Coordinates of C-alpha atoms in Angstrom, one line a residue:
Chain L
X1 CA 71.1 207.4 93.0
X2 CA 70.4 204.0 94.3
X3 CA 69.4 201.2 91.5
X4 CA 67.9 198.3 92.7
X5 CA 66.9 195.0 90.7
X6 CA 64.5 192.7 92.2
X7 CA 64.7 188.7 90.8
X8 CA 65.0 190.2 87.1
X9 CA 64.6 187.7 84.4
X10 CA 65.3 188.2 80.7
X11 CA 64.1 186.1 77.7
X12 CA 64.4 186.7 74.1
X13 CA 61.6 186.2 71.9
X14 CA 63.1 185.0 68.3
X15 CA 61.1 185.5 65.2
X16 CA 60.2 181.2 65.2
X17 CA 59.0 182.1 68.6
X18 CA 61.6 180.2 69.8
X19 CA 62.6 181.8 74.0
X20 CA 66.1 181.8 75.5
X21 CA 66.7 183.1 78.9
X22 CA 69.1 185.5 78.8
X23 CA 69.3 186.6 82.8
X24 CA 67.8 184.3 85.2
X25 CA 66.7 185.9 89.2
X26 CA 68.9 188.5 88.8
X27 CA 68.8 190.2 92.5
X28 CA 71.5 193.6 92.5
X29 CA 71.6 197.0 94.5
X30 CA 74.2 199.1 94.0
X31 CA 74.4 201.8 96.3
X32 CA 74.9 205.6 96.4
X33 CA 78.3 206.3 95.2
X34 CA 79.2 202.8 94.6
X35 CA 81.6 201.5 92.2
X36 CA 80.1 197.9 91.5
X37 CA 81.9 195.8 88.3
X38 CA 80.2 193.3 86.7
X39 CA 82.5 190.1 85.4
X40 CA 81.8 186.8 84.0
X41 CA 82.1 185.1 80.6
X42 CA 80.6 185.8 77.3
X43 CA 77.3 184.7 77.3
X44 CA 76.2 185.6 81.2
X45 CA 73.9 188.5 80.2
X46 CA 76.2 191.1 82.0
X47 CA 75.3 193.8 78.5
X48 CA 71.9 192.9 79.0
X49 CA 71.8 193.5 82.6
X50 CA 73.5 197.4 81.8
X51 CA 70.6 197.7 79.2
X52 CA 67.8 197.1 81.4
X53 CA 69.1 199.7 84.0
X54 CA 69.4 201.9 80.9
X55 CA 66.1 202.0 79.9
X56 CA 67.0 200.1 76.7
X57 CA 65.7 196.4 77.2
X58 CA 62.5 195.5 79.7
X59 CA 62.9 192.5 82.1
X60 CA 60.9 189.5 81.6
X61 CA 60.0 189.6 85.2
X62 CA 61.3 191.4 87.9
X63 CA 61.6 194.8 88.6
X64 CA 64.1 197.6 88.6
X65 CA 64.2 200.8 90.7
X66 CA 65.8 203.7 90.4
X67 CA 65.9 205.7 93.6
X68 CA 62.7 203.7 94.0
X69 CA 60.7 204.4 90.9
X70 CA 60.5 201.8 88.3
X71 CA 62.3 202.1 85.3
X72 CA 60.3 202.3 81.9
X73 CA 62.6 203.7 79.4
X74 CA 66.1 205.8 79.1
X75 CA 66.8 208.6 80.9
X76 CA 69.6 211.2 81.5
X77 CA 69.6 210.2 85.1
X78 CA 71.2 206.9 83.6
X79 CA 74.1 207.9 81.4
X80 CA 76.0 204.7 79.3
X81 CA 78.5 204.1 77.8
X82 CA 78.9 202.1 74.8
X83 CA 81.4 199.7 74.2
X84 CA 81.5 200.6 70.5
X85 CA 81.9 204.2 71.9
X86 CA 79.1 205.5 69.7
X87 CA 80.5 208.8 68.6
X88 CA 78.7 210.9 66.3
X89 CA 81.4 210.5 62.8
X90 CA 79.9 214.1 61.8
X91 CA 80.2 215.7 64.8
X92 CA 84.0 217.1 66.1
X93 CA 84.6 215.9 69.9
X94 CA 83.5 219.3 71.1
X95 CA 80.0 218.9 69.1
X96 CA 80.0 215.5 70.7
X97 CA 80.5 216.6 73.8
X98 CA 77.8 219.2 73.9
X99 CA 75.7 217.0 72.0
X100 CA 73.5 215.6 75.0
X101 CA 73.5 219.3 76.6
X102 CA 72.5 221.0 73.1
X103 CA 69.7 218.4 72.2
X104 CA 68.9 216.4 75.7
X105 CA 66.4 217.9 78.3
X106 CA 70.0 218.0 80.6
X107 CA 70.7 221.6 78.6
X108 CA 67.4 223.0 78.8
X109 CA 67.9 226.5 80.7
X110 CA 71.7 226.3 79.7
X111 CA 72.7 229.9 77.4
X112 CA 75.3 228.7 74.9
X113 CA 77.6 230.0 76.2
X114 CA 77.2 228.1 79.7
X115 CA 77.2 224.3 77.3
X116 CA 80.5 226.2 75.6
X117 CA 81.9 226.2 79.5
X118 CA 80.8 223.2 80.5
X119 CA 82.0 221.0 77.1
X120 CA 85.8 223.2 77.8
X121 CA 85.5 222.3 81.1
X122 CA 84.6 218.3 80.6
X123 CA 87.4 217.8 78.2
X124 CA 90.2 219.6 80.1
X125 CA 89.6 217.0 83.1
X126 CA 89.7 214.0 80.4
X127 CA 92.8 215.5 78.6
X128 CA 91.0 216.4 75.2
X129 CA 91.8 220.2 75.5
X130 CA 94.0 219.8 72.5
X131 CA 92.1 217.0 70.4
X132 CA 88.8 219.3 70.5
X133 CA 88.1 220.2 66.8
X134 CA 89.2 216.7 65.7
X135 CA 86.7 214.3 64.1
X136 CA 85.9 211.1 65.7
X137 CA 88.0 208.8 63.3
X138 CA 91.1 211.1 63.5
X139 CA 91.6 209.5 67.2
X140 CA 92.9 207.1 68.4
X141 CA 91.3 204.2 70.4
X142 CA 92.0 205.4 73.6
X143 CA 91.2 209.5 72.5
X144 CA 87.9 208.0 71.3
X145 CA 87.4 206.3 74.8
X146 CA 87.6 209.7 76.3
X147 CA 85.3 211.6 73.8
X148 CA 82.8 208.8 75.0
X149 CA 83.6 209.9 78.5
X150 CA 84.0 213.3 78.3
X151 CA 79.7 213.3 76.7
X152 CA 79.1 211.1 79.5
X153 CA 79.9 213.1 82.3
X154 CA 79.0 216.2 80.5
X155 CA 75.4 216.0 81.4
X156 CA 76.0 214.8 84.8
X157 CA 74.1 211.7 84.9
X158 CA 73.6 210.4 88.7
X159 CA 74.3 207.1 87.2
X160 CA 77.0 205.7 84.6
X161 CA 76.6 202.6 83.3
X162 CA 79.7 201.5 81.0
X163 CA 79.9 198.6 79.0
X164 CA 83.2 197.2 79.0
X165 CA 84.8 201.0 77.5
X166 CA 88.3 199.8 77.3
X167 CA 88.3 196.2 75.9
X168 CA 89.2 197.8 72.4
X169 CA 92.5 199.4 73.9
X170 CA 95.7 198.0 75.2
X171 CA 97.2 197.2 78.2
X172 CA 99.0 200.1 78.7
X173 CA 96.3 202.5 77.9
X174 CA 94.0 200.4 79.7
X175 CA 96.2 201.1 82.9
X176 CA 96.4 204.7 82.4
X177 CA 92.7 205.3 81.9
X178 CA 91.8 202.5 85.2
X179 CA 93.4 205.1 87.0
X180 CA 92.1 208.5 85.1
X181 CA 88.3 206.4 85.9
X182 CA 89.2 206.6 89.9
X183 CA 90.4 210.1 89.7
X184 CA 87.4 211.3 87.6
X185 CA 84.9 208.8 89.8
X186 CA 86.4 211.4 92.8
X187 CA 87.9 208.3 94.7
X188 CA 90.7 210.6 96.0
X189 CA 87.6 213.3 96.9
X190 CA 85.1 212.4 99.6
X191 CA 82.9 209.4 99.6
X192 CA 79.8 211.8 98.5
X193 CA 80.7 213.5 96.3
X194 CA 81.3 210.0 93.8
X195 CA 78.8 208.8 91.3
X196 CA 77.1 205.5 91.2
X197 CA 78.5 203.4 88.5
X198 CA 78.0 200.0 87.2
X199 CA 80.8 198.9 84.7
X200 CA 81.6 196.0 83.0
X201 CA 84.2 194.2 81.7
X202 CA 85.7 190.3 81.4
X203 CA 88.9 191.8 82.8
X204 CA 89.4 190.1 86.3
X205 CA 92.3 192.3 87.2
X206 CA 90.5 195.6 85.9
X207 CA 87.0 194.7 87.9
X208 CA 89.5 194.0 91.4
X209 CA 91.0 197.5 90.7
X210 CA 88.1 199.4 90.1
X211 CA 85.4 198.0 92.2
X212 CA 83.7 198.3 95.5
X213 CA 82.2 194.9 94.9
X214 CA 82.3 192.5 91.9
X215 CA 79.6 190.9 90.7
X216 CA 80.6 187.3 89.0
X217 CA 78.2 185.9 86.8
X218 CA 77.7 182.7 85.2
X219 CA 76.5 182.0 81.5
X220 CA 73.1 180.1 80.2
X221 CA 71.3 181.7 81.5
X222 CA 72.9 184.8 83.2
X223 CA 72.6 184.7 86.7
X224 CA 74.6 186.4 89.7
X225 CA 77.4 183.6 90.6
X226 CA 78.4 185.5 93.6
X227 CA 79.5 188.7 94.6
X228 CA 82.9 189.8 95.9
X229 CA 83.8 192.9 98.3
X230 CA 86.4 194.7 97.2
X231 CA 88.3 196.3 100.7
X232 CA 90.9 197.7 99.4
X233 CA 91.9 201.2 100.4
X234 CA 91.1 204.0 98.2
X235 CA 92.9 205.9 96.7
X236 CA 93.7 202.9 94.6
X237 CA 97.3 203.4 92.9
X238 CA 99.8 200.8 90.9
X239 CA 100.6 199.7 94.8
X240 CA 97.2 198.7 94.7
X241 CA 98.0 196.2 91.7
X242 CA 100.9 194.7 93.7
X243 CA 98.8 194.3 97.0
X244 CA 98.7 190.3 97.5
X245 CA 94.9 190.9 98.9
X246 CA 94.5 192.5 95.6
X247 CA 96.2 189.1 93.6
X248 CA 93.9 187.0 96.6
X249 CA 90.6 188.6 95.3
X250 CA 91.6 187.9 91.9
X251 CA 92.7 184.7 92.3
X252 CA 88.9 184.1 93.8
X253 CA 87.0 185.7 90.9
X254 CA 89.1 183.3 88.2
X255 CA 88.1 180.1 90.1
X256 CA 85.0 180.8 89.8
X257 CA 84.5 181.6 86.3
X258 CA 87.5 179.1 85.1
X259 CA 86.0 176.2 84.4
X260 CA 83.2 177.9 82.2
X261 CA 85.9 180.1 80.7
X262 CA 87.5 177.2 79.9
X263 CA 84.5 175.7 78.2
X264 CA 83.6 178.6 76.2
X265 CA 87.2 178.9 75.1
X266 CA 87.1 175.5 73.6
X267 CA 84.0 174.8 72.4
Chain X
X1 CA 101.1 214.5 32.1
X2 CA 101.5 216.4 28.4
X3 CA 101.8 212.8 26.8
X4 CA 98.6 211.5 28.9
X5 CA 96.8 214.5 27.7
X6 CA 98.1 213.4 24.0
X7 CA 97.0 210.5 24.3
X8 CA 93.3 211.2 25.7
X9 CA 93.4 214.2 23.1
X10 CA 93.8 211.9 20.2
X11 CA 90.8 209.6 19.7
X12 CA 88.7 213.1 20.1
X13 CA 90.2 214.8 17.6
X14 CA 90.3 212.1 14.8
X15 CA 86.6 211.7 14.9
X16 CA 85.9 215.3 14.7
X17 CA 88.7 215.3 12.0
X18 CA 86.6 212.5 10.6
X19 CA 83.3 214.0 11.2
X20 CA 85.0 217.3 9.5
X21 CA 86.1 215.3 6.2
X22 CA 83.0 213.1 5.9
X23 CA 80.5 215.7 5.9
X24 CA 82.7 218.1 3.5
X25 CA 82.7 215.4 1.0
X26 CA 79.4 213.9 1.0
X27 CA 77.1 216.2 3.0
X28 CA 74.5 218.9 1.7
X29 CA 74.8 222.7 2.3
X30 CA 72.2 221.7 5.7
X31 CA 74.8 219.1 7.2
X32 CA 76.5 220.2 10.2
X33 CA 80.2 220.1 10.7
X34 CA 82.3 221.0 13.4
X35 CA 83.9 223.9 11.8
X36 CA 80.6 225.2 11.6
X37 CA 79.5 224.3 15.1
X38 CA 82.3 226.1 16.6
X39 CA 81.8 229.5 14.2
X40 CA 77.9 229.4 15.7
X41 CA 79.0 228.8 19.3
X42 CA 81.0 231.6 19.1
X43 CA 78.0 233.5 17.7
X44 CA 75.4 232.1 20.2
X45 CA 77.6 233.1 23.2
X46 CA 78.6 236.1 22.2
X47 CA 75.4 237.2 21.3
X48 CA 74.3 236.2 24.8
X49 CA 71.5 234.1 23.9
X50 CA 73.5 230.9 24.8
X51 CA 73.7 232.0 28.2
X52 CA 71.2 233.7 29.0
X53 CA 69.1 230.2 27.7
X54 CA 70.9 228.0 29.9
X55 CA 71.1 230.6 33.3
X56 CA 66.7 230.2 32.6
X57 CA 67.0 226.4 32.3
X58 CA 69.9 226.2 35.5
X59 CA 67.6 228.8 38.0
X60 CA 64.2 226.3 36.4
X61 CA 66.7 223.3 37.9
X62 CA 67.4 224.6 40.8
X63 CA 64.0 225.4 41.7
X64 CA 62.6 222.0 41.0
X65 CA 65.4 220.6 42.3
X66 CA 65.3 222.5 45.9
X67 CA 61.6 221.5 45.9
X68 CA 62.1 217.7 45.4
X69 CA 65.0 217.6 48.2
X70 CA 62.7 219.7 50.6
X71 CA 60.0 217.0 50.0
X72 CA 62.2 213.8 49.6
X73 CA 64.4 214.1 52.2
X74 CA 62.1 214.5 55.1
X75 CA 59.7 212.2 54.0
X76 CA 62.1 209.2 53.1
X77 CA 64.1 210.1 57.0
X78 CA 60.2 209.5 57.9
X79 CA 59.5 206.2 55.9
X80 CA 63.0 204.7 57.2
X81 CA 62.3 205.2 60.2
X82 CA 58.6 204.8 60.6
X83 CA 57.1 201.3 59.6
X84 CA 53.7 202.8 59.4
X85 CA 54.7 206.0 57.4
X86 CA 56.5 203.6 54.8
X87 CA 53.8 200.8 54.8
X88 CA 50.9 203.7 53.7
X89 CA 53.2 205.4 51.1
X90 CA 55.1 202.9 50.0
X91 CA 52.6 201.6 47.5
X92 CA 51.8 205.3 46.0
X93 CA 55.4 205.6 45.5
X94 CA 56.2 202.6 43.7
X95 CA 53.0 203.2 41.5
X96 CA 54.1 206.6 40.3
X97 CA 57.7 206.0 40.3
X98 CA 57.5 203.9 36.8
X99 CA 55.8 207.1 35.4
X100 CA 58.3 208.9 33.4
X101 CA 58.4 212.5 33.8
X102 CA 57.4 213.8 30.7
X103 CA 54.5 211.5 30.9
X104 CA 52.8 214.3 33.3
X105 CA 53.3 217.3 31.0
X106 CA 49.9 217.6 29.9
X107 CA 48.7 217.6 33.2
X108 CA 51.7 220.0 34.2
X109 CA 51.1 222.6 31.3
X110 CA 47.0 222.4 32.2
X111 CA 47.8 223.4 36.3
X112 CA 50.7 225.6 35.5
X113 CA 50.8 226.7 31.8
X114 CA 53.4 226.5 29.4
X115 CA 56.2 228.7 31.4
X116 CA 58.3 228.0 34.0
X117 CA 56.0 226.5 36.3
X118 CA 55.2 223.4 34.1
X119 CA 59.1 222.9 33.9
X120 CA 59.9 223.6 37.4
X121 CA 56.9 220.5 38.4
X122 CA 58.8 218.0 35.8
X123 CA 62.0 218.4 37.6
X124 CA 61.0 218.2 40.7
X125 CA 58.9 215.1 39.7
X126 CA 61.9 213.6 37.8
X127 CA 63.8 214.4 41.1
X128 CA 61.8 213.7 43.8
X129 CA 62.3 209.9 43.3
X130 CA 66.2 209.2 43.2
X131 CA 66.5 211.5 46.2
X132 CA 63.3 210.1 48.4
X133 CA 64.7 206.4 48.0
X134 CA 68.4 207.0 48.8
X135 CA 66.5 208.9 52.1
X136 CA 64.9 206.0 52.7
X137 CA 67.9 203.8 52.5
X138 CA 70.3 206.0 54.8
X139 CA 67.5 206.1 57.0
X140 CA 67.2 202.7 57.4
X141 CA 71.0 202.1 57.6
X142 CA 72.1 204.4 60.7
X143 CA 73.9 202.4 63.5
X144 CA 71.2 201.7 65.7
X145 CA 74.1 202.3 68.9
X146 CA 74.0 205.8 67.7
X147 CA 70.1 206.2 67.7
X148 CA 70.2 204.1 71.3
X149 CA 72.8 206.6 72.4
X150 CA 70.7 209.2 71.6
X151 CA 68.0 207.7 73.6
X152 CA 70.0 207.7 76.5
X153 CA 70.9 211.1 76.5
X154 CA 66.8 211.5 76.9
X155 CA 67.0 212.8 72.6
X156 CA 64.1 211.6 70.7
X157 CA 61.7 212.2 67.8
X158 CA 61.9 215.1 65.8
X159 CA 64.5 216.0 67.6
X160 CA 66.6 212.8 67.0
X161 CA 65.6 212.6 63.3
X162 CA 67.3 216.6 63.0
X163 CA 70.4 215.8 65.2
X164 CA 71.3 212.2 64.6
X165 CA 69.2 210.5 61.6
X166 CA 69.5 213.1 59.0
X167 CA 73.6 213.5 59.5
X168 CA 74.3 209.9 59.8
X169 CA 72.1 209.2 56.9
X170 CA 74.2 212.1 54.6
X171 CA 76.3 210.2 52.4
X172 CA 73.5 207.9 51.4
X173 CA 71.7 210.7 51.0
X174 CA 74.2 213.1 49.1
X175 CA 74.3 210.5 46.3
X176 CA 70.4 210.8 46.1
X177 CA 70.7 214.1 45.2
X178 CA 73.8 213.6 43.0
X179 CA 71.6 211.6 40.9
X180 CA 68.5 213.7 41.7
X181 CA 70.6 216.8 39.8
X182 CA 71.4 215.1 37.0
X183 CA 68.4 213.6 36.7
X184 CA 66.3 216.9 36.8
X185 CA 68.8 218.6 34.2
X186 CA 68.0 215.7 32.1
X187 CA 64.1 216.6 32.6
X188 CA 64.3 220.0 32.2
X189 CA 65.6 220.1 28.3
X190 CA 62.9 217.3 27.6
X191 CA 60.2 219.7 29.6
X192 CA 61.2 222.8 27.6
X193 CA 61.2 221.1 24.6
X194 CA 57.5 220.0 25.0
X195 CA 56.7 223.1 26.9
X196 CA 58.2 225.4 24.1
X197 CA 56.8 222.8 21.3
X198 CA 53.3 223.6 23.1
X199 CA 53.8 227.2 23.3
X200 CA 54.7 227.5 19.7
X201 CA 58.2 228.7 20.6
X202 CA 56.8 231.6 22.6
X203 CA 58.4 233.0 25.8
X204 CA 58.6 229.9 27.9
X205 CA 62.7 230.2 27.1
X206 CA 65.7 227.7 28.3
X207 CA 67.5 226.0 26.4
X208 CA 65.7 223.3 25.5
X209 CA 63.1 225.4 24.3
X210 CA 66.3 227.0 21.8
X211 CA 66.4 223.7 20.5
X212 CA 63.1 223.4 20.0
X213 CA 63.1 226.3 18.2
X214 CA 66.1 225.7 15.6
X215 CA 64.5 222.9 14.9
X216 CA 60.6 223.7 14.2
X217 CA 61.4 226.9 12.9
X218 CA 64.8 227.8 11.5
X219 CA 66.0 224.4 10.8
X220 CA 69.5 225.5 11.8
X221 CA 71.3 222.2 12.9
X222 CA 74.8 223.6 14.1
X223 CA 73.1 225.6 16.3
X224 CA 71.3 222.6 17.9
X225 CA 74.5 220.9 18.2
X226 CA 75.5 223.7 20.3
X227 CA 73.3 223.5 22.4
X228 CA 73.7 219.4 22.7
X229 CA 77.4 220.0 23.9
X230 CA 76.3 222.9 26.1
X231 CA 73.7 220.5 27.7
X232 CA 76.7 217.9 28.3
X233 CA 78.8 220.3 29.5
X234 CA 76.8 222.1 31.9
X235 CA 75.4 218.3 33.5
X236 CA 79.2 217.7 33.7
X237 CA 79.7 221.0 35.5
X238 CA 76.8 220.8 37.5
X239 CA 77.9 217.4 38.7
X240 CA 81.6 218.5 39.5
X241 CA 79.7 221.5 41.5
X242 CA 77.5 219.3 43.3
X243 CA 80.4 216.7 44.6
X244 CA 82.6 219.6 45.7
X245 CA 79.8 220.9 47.9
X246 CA 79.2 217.8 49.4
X247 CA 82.6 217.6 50.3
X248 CA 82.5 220.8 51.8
X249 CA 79.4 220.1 53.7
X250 CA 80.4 216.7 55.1
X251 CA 84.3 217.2 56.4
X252 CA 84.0 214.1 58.5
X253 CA 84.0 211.7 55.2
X254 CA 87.6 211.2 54.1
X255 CA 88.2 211.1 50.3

């Protein structure tokens, strides 16, 4: 699935009537199969920009296509995650997992048994096999990460959308799941067979690892600073982190978000 | 633990002690004393009548309450999450909320008559509040990422309020019908009172309506002191009961 925005704008309306802009002629495609990361400072509208293509927020002005039909709500052709994770507490991770398949149009014709199948099958590939009759808040940070995952790609939404998913973890599970992403994404598979996916995160070095371009943005409003290919060779490995084009593009991103970073971090 | 339960024992026992003294020495033949109270418990439960009063009153208490929770907690997940739902009913609420329960006997003896019915509509009237507001309030209080999640996954309406509202609104609501409980168990000994004071002690049964008649009739004051500690007893019970099954049903809350 192709999404397409089209000189979106964003204002919020507070209750004194007062308007702030939040995204300003926001112009984006990201294409079939394309892993596109969104970085910039806090501030720059980069959530507000994932909610839109959710379904969750309407632009201002502007539009936003979807395989070339407008967008007026959520749907399971747009699957997000949540940077809070939003787990179900009640639910174990196998209820949460066959939660969108047990109570979303994506399970309607599915026989139990066939969402049983499919939930085993999601959380083998995440590595939740084991963790699958836990409760939400008997994981970890990183388990939790991949409970949000594993109901994400459950349904098999043609687009995931995932608002920066492993700013809560650290570095070294952050590495490790970078990598699980690719592998799940199907970067060592062919280029068909990948999902479109719009992530973001404030991470420079993350968005240089994962993406097939990176979009920078700037903050007050939002707006698309500029946007950086990413050629680096797929499959992307820990030689990929030591590449000096992979230091060059990151190098790039910082000097243009540093001296607002800067600011925001001292103000 | 033998000298904790010593010490908890002690205060207890000195006043029934007391109790047991004072009333030897200055009370009539009529004036109940513990010594007494235990000899008719024994009687009264033996007999059966204790129990078989209080299994009438408990299955009038579970009635009601199953009633009020079957109303309340759809209708509060509706108000919480429906600003025109809770703008229309709000106001009929709050105007019958201040409206004790016993205050709509006579209108719950003329419907129903003086039997069960009459005290299965008091407790599910004296319920039907505590459980509908802490609805309301749990309602209101889900994470709205979890309701937005939901969305996402294409789940809405009726269908959100079942999978999503409702179980993230549980503990809120659990203490709703904690309260509920004992509030209805409360009603129903003041209902069968009334009901059995207006049936002339006839077969509308329960316990309260024992008390009612120990008191109109026999004038048998142990025996109503019987069934005051039974009343304590079985609320205490009932609320022990009630906590462990929400437990049970709600394994994702640690305690």
């Amino acid at each position: 699935m192709t999404i397409d925005l089209q000189s979106v704008r964003k204002e919020f309306v507070a209750r004194d009537g007062a308007r702030t802009p939040a995204v300003e002629d926001v112009s984006l495609t990201l294409g079939e199969g394309e892993f596109v990361v969104i970085v910039g400072p806090s501030g720059c509208g980069k959530t507000t920009v994932l909610n839109m293509i959710a379904g969750l927020e309407r632009p201002t002005a502007g539009a936003i296509l979807a395989d070339g039909r407008p967008v007026t709500g959520p749907g399971v052709d747009r699957g997000v995650m949540f940077q809070d994770y939003a787990l179900f507490p009640w639910r174990t991770v196998a209820e949460n997992v066959a939660f969108p398949l047990r109570f979303g149009p994506a399970g309607a014709g599915l026989s139990g048994a066939a969402i049983g199948d499919r939930v085993d099958a999601t959380l083998t590939l995440v590595g939740l096999a084991a963790a699958r009759d836990k409760y939400p808040h008997q994981l970890s940070g990183g388990m939790r990460q991949r409970v949000a995952l594993a109901r994400l790609l459950s349904y098999e939404p043609k687009v995931l959308l995932m608002d920066e998913p492993l700013a809560a973890l650290d570095a070294q599970t952050r590495t490790i799941l970078q990598d699980e992403l690719l592998r799940i994404w199907g970067q060592d598979g062919p280029a068909a067979s990948r999902r479109t996916v719009l992530f973001i995160t404030h991470a420079i070095d993350e968005a240089v690892f994962l993406a097939d371009r990176v979009v920078v943005m700037s903050s007050h409003p939002g707006r698309v600073r500029e946007i950086v290919p990413v050629d680096l060779p797929r499959p992307r490995n820990d030689a990929t982190r030591a590449d000096p084009d992979f230091q060059r593009i990151a190098q790039h991103i910082w000097s243009l978000i540093k001296n607002e970073a800067y600011r925001a971090a001292t103000s | 633990m033998n000298a904790r339960l010593l010490r908890m024992a002690t205060l207890p026992v000195a006043l029934i002690a007391l109790w047991e003294a004072l009333g030897r020495a200055l009370g009539g033949p009529r004036t109940p004393l513990p010594s007494k109270v235990a000899g008719e418990a024994a009687l009264l439960i033996m007999s059966g009548d204790l129990p078989a009063a209080l299994a009438q009153s408990l299955g009038r208490v579970f009635s009601g309450f199953a009633i009020a929770a079957a109303i309340a907690i759809p209708l509060g997940i509706a108000m919480g999450r429906l600003r025109a739902v809770e703008r229309n009913l709000d106001p009929v609420i709050e105007s019958f909320r201040p409206v004790a329960a016993i205050a709509m006997l006579p209108l719950a003896i003329l419907w129903l008559g003086a039997g069960s019915g009459a005290a299965v509509m008091l407790v599910a009237y004296a319920a039907f509040f505590p459980i509908l507001i802490h609805a309301v309030a749990g309602a209101k209080g889900v994470d709205a990422n979890l309701a937005r999640a939901a969305a996402t996954m294409g789940v809405s309406g009726a269908t959100l309020a079942r999978s999503v509202i409702m179980p993230a609104a549980m503990p809120q609501i659990a203490v709703g019908l904690r309260i509920g409980l004992a509030v209805a168990w409360t009603a129903i000994v003041a209902a069968e009172l009334a009901v059995g004071a207006k049936a002339g002690g006839g077969a509308s049964g329960g316990v309260g309506q024992m008390m009612f008649a120990y008191y109109a009739y026999s004038i048998e004051l142990n025996r109503i002191i019987v069934c005051m500690i039974a009343v304590g007893l079985v609320s205490l019970a009932l609320d022990r009961l009630m906590r462990f099954a929400l437990a049970r049903a709600m394994p994702w809350i640690e305690t």
